[in-house]
Structures are given as structure tokens and as C-alpha cells.
Amino acid sequence: MQRIGDTYDELLEIATRSEVRACWDFGHAYFNTQRFGVPLYPPEALLEHIGHVHCHDVCQGDHCPLIYNVVPWRQFIQSLIKKGFDDTIILEVPPSAFLAAGGLASLIESQKALASWIKQSRRTSGLTIDD
């Protein structure tokens, strides 16, 4: 079943009309591509309306640590940073998922990979880096 906001065009329309910043859930975007055949990457116009990100990978299910390299989260973040994104990124991984992936180490590895990639993307985009 498709839900409101499952397509980028619909999410862009909602964000534009309501003037409310949108949440981009990386895993859901990946699954929507698989389920509904929608594009994996959003239109450029939507990137300016993103105010919140749920960053996670997928494996057997949703909301997995960033260790499986299924969801192109690095490219997603880089595209946001190029558009000036400097808002909230949530590493959305519940305890059951990180425990199944090897425990707390998988969550720590995910956090380090995410922080490192954000710094690298900001550097290559010519933005200052605040540690």
C-alpha cells in the first residue's frame, strides 16, 4: 500500500504547498523504489525542502546500521550538503537491528562512518567544518 509522501513528487508538492520542511527517510526511499518503481534519487527541487533526515541502511528489513551498503546514503547526504543542508540527521537504528548486526559496535561504526562522510562532503563542497 502506498502512503502519502511515498513519491518524491508528492513530497515536493506537500512541502511546497505547506511551507513545511520535509523528512527524507533513506531506507523508505530505497524501498519505495523497489515497491513502486519510483526514482531512487529525488529531484533537485526537493532537496531545498528537506529539513530532517532519517539515515539508515536496509538488509533483511528496514532501519539497519550503515554497514550493508545497500542504500546509497553517502550520495544522498552529499547531494543535500551541496544544496546547503545543515539540519538534523538521525541515525535511525533500533536496538533489535544493531544487536542483530553485531551489537553496539555496528552502531558505533555507523556513527563514525556518517560523521566522517559529512565532514568529507562539507570539505569537498567548500563549506567550513565545525568539529
PDB file of N, CA and C in Angstrom, residues 13-73:
ATOM      1  N   GLU A  13       5.357  18.426  -3.531  1.00  0.00           N
ATOM      2  CA  GLU A  13       4.114  19.201  -3.567  1.00  0.00           C
ATOM      3  C   GLU A  13       3.638  19.543  -2.151  1.00  0.00           C
ATOM      4  N   ILE A  14       3.681  18.572  -1.260  1.00  0.00           N
ATOM      5  CA  ILE A  14       3.262  18.803   0.127  1.00  0.00           C
ATOM      6  C   ILE A  14       4.159  19.849   0.790  1.00  0.00           C
ATOM      7  N   ALA A  15       5.469  19.699   0.625  1.00  0.00           N
ATOM      8  CA  ALA A  15       6.416  20.635   1.249  1.00  0.00           C
ATOM      9  C   ALA A  15       6.258  22.042   0.687  1.00  0.00           C
ATOM     10  N   THR A  16       6.044  22.138  -0.608  1.00  0.00           N
ATOM     11  CA  THR A  16       5.904  23.444  -1.249  1.00  0.00           C
ATOM     12  C   THR A  16       4.612  24.135  -0.825  1.00  0.00           C
ATOM     13  N   ARG A  17       3.528  23.399  -0.859  1.00  0.00           N
ATOM     14  CA  ARG A  17       2.224  23.995  -0.517  1.00  0.00           C
ATOM     15  C   ARG A  17       2.109  24.351   0.965  1.00  0.00           C
ATOM     16  N   SER A  18       2.672  23.525   1.813  1.00  0.00           N
ATOM     17  CA  SER A  18       2.519  23.742   3.255  1.00  0.00           C
ATOM     18  C   SER A  18       3.615  24.621   3.848  1.00  0.00           C
ATOM     19  N   GLU A  19       4.688  24.805   3.093  1.00  0.00           N
ATOM     20  CA  GLU A  19       5.864  25.530   3.568  1.00  0.00           C
ATOM     21  C   GLU A  19       6.451  24.879   4.819  1.00  0.00           C
ATOM     22  N   VAL A  20       6.293  23.566   4.908  1.00  0.00           N
ATOM     23  CA  VAL A  20       6.857  22.774   6.000  1.00  0.00           C
ATOM     24  C   VAL A  20       8.021  21.975   5.435  1.00  0.00           C
ATOM     25  N   ARG A  21       9.132  21.952   6.148  1.00  0.00           N
ATOM     26  CA  ARG A  21      10.299  21.189   5.699  1.00  0.00           C
ATOM     27  C   ARG A  21       9.972  19.697   5.739  1.00  0.00           C
ATOM     28  N   ALA A  22      10.465  18.967   4.769  1.00  0.00           N
ATOM     29  CA  ALA A  22      10.166  17.541   4.640  1.00  0.00           C
ATOM     30  C   ALA A  22      11.225  16.687   5.326  1.00  0.00           C
ATOM     31  N   CYS A  23      10.834  15.479   5.684  1.00  0.00           N
ATOM     32  CA  CYS A  23      11.750  14.471   6.219  1.00  0.00           C
ATOM     33  C   CYS A  23      12.055  13.480   5.110  1.00  0.00           C
ATOM     34  N   TRP A  24      13.338  13.255   4.857  1.00  0.00           N
ATOM     35  CA  TRP A  24      13.755  12.273   3.858  1.00  0.00           C
ATOM     36  C   TRP A  24      14.264  11.060   4.612  1.00  0.00           C
ATOM     37  N   ASP A  25      13.540   9.972   4.503  1.00  0.00           N
ATOM     38  CA  ASP A  25      13.928   8.711   5.129  1.00  0.00           C
ATOM     39  C   ASP A  25      14.620   7.865   4.064  1.00  0.00           C
ATOM     40  N   PHE A  26      15.924   7.654   4.233  1.00  0.00           N
ATOM     41  CA  PHE A  26      16.716   6.992   3.198  1.00  0.00           C
ATOM     42  C   PHE A  26      16.274   5.556   2.923  1.00  0.00           C
ATOM     43  N   GLY A  27      16.008   4.806   3.969  1.00  0.00           N
ATOM     44  CA  GLY A  27      15.583   3.419   3.776  1.00  0.00           C
ATOM     45  C   GLY A  27      14.228   3.327   3.113  1.00  0.00           C
ATOM     46  N   HIS A  28      13.317   4.202   3.507  1.00  0.00           N
ATOM     47  CA  HIS A  28      11.990   4.197   2.896  1.00  0.00           C
ATOM     48  C   HIS A  28      12.085   4.582   1.427  1.00  0.00           C
ATOM     49  N   ALA A  29      12.963   5.525   1.101  1.00  0.00           N
ATOM     50  CA  ALA A  29      13.171   5.904  -0.297  1.00  0.00           C
ATOM     51  C   ALA A  29      13.646   4.699  -1.103  1.00  0.00           C
ATOM     52  N   TYR A  30      14.568   3.937  -0.540  1.00  0.00           N
ATOM     53  CA  TYR A  30      15.062   2.739  -1.215  1.00  0.00           C
ATOM     54  C   TYR A  30      13.929   1.733  -1.431  1.00  0.00           C
ATOM     55  N   PHE A  31      13.167   1.461  -0.386  1.00  0.00           N
ATOM     56  CA  PHE A  31      12.067   0.502  -0.508  1.00  0.00           C
ATOM     57  C   PHE A  31      10.982   0.994  -1.460  1.00  0.00           C
ATOM     58  N   ASN A  32      10.723   2.296  -1.501  1.00  0.00           N
ATOM     59  CA  ASN A  32       9.720   2.826  -2.428  1.00  0.00           C
ATOM     60  C   ASN A  32      10.142   2.606  -3.870  1.00  0.00           C
ATOM     61  N   THR A  33      11.446   2.677  -4.127  1.00  0.00           N
ATOM     62  CA  THR A  33      11.954   2.376  -5.462  1.00  0.00           C
ATOM     63  C   THR A  33      11.670   0.919  -5.810  1.00  0.00           C
ATOM     64  N   GLN A  34      11.909   0.032  -4.864  1.00  0.00           N
ATOM     65  CA  GLN A  34      11.677  -1.395  -5.090  1.00  0.00           C
ATOM     66  C   GLN A  34      10.183  -1.708  -5.233  1.00  0.00           C
ATOM     67  N   ARG A  35       9.370  -1.119  -4.394  1.00  0.00           N
ATOM     68  CA  ARG A  35       7.932  -1.436  -4.361  1.00  0.00           C
ATOM     69  C   ARG A  35       7.138  -0.780  -5.482  1.00  0.00           C
ATOM     70  N   PHE A  36       7.429   0.486  -5.751  1.00  0.00           N
ATOM     71  CA  PHE A  36       6.571   1.265  -6.642  1.00  0.00           C
ATOM     72  C   PHE A  36       7.260   1.706  -7.927  1.00  0.00           C
ATOM     73  N   GLY A  37       8.545   1.410  -8.068  1.00  0.00           N
ATOM     74  CA  GLY A  37       9.264   1.781  -9.279  1.00  0.00           C
ATOM     75  C   GLY A  37       9.536   3.272  -9.417  1.00  0.00           C
ATOM     76  N   VAL A  38       9.488   3.987  -8.300  1.00  0.00           N
ATOM     77  CA  VAL A  38       9.771   5.427  -8.342  1.00  0.00           C
ATOM     78  C   VAL A  38      11.285   5.639  -8.356  1.00  0.00           C
ATOM     79  N   PRO A  39      11.750   6.799  -8.799  1.00  0.00           N
ATOM     80  CA  PRO A  39      13.198   7.049  -8.826  1.00  0.00           C
ATOM     81  C   PRO A  39      13.821   6.951  -7.429  1.00  0.00           C
ATOM     82  N   LEU A  40      15.070   6.512  -7.390  1.00  0.00           N
ATOM     83  CA  LEU A  40      15.792   6.417  -6.120  1.00  0.00           C
ATOM     84  C   LEU A  40      16.260   7.789  -5.642  1.00  0.00           C
ATOM     85  N   TYR A  41      16.682   8.617  -6.582  1.00  0.00           N
ATOM     86  CA  TYR A  41      17.200   9.940  -6.237  1.00  0.00           C
ATOM     87  C   TYR A  41      16.109  10.989  -6.436  1.00  0.00           C
ATOM     88  N   PRO A  42      16.001  11.925  -5.506  1.00  0.00           N
ATOM     89  CA  PRO A  42      14.948  12.936  -5.601  1.00  0.00           C
ATOM     90  C   PRO A  42      15.275  14.012  -6.628  1.00  0.00           C
ATOM     91  N   PRO A  43      14.245  14.741  -7.068  1.00  0.00           N
ATOM     92  CA  PRO A  43      14.517  15.888  -7.938  1.00  0.00           C
ATOM     93  C   PRO A  43      15.257  16.967  -7.152  1.00  0.00           C
ATOM     94  N   GLU A  44      16.071  17.724  -7.852  1.00  0.00           N
ATOM     95  CA  GLU A  44      16.853  18.795  -7.214  1.00  0.00           C
ATOM     96  C   GLU A  44      15.965  19.730  -6.394  1.00  0.00           C
ATOM     97  N   ALA A  45      14.785  20.025  -6.904  1.00  0.00           N
ATOM     98  CA  ALA A  45      13.893  20.975  -6.226  1.00  0.00           C
ATOM     99  C   ALA A  45      13.505  20.499  -4.831  1.00  0.00           C
ATOM    100  N   LEU A  46      13.412  19.199  -4.625  1.00  0.00           N
ATOM    101  CA  LEU A  46      13.023  18.680  -3.314  1.00  0.00           C
ATOM    102  C   LEU A  46      14.131  18.875  -2.283  1.00  0.00           C
ATOM    103  N   LEU A  47      15.375  18.803  -2.704  1.00  0.00           N
ATOM    104  CA  LEU A  47      16.495  18.897  -1.767  1.00  0.00           C
ATOM    105  C   LEU A  47      16.459  20.187  -0.949  1.00  0.00           C
ATOM    106  N   GLU A  48      15.970  21.247  -1.546  1.00  0.00           N
ATOM    107  CA  GLU A  48      15.890  22.534  -0.845  1.00  0.00           C
ATOM    108  C   GLU A  48      14.807  22.539   0.231  1.00  0.00           C
ATOM    109  N   HIS A  49      13.923  21.560   0.197  1.00  0.00           N
ATOM    110  CA  HIS A  49      12.810  21.490   1.154  1.00  0.00           C
ATOM    111  C   HIS A  49      13.038  20.454   2.255  1.00  0.00           C
ATOM    112  N   ILE A  50      14.192  19.793   2.240  1.00  0.00           N
ATOM    113  CA  ILE A  50      14.476  18.776   3.254  1.00  0.00           C
ATOM    114  C   ILE A  50      14.987  19.470   4.511  1.00  0.00           C
ATOM    115  N   GLY A  51      14.373  19.164   5.636  1.00  0.00           N
ATOM    116  CA  GLY A  51      14.781  19.762   6.899  1.00  0.00           C
ATOM    117  C   GLY A  51      15.160  18.734   7.946  1.00  0.00           C
ATOM    118  N   HIS A  52      15.015  17.464   7.587  1.00  0.00           N
ATOM    119  CA  HIS A  52      15.238  16.398   8.567  1.00  0.00           C
ATOM    120  C   HIS A  52      15.511  15.111   7.792  1.00  0.00           C
ATOM    121  N   VAL A  53      16.472  14.330   8.242  1.00  0.00           N
ATOM    122  CA  VAL A  53      16.836  13.086   7.560  1.00  0.00           C
ATOM    123  C   VAL A  53      16.812  11.927   8.542  1.00  0.00           C
ATOM    124  N   HIS A  54      16.248  10.823   8.109  1.00  0.00           N
ATOM    125  CA  HIS A  54      16.362   9.552   8.828  1.00  0.00           C
ATOM    126  C   HIS A  54      17.339   8.709   8.020  1.00  0.00           C
ATOM    127  N   CYS A  55      18.546   8.577   8.526  1.00  0.00           N
ATOM    128  CA  CYS A  55      19.618   7.875   7.830  1.00  0.00           C
ATOM    129  C   CYS A  55      19.748   6.460   8.381  1.00  0.00           C
ATOM    130  N   HIS A  56      19.627   5.493   7.504  1.00  0.00           N
ATOM    131  CA  HIS A  56      19.823   4.093   7.879  1.00  0.00           C
ATOM    132  C   HIS A  56      19.973   3.271   6.617  1.00  0.00           C
ATOM    133  N   ASP A  57      20.487   2.085   6.776  1.00  0.00           N
ATOM    134  CA  ASP A  57      20.629   1.144   5.676  1.00  0.00           C
ATOM    135  C   ASP A  57      19.481   0.150   5.764  1.00  0.00           C
ATOM    136  N   VAL A  58      19.440  -0.770   4.830  1.00  0.00           N
ATOM    137  CA  VAL A  58      18.477  -1.865   4.877  1.00  0.00           C
ATOM    138  C   VAL A  58      19.237  -3.167   4.658  1.00  0.00           C
ATOM    139  N   CYS A  59      18.681  -4.230   5.166  1.00  0.00           N
ATOM    140  CA  CYS A  59      19.232  -5.569   4.917  1.00  0.00           C
ATOM    141  C   CYS A  59      18.026  -6.483   4.759  1.00  0.00           C
ATOM    142  N   GLN A  60      17.814  -7.388   5.676  1.00  0.00           N
ATOM    143  CA  GLN A  60      16.609  -8.216   5.647  1.00  0.00           C
ATOM    144  C   GLN A  60      15.370  -7.362   5.896  1.00  0.00           C
ATOM    145  N   GLY A  61      15.554  -6.277   6.614  1.00  0.00           N
ATOM    146  CA  GLY A  61      14.455  -5.385   6.939  1.00  0.00           C
ATOM    147  C   GLY A  61      14.894  -3.944   6.864  1.00  0.00           C
ATOM    148  N   ASP A  62      14.113  -3.093   7.485  1.00  0.00           N
ATOM    149  CA  ASP A  62      14.332  -1.655   7.467  1.00  0.00           C
ATOM    150  C   ASP A  62      15.124  -1.227   8.707  1.00  0.00           C
ATOM    151  N   HIS A  63      15.643  -0.010   8.689  1.00  0.00           N
ATOM    152  CA  HIS A  63      16.302   0.606   9.849  1.00  0.00           C
ATOM    153  C   HIS A  63      17.504  -0.196  10.359  1.00  0.00           C
ATOM    154  N   CYS A  64      18.434  -0.482   9.461  1.00  0.00           N
ATOM    155  CA  CYS A  64      19.644  -1.243   9.797  1.00  0.00           C
ATOM    156  C   CYS A  64      20.847  -0.295   9.900  1.00  0.00           C
ATOM    157  N   PRO A  65      21.897  -0.724  10.604  1.00  0.00           N
ATOM    158  CA  PRO A  65      23.124   0.079  10.674  1.00  0.00           C
ATOM    159  C   PRO A  65      23.705   0.313   9.276  1.00  0.00           C
ATOM    160  N   LEU A  66      24.562   1.287   9.162  1.00  0.00           N
ATOM    161  CA  LEU A  66      25.163   1.667   7.877  1.00  0.00           C
ATOM    162  C   LEU A  66      26.331   0.756   7.517  1.00  0.00           C
ATOM    163  N   ILE A  67      26.104  -0.541   7.535  1.00  0.00           N
ATOM    164  CA  ILE A  67      27.189  -1.494   7.279  1.00  0.00           C
ATOM    165  C   ILE A  67      26.917  -2.399   6.084  1.00  0.00           C
ATOM    166  N   TYR A  68      25.743  -2.318   5.496  1.00  0.00           N
ATOM    167  CA  TYR A  68      25.363  -3.237   4.421  1.00  0.00           C
ATOM    168  C   TYR A  68      25.586  -2.655   3.029  1.00  0.00           C
ATOM    169  N   ASN A  69      25.697  -1.342   2.931  1.00  0.00           N
ATOM    170  CA  ASN A  69      25.931  -0.654   1.654  1.00  0.00           C
ATOM    171  C   ASN A  69      24.875  -0.974   0.602  1.00  0.00           C
ATOM    172  N   VAL A  70      23.620  -1.020   1.035  1.00  0.00           N
ATOM    173  CA  VAL A  70      22.502  -1.208   0.112  1.00  0.00           C
ATOM    174  C   VAL A  70      21.933   0.159  -0.271  1.00  0.00           C
ATOM    175  N   VAL A  71      21.624   0.962   0.716  1.00  0.00           N
ATOM    176  CA  VAL A  71      21.098   2.312   0.493  1.00  0.00           C
ATOM    177  C   VAL A  71      22.275   3.248   0.189  1.00  0.00           C
ATOM    178  N   PRO A  72      22.180   4.051  -0.869  1.00  0.00           N
ATOM    179  CA  PRO A  72      23.291   4.964  -1.192  1.00  0.00           C
ATOM    180  C   PRO A  72      23.281   6.222  -0.313  1.00  0.00           C
ATOM    181  N   TRP A  73      23.383   6.013   0.992  1.00  0.00           N
ATOM    182  CA  TRP A  73      23.275   7.120   1.942  1.00  0.00           C
ATOM    183  C   TRP A  73      24.381   8.156   1.753  1.00  0.00           C
TER     184      TRP A  73
END
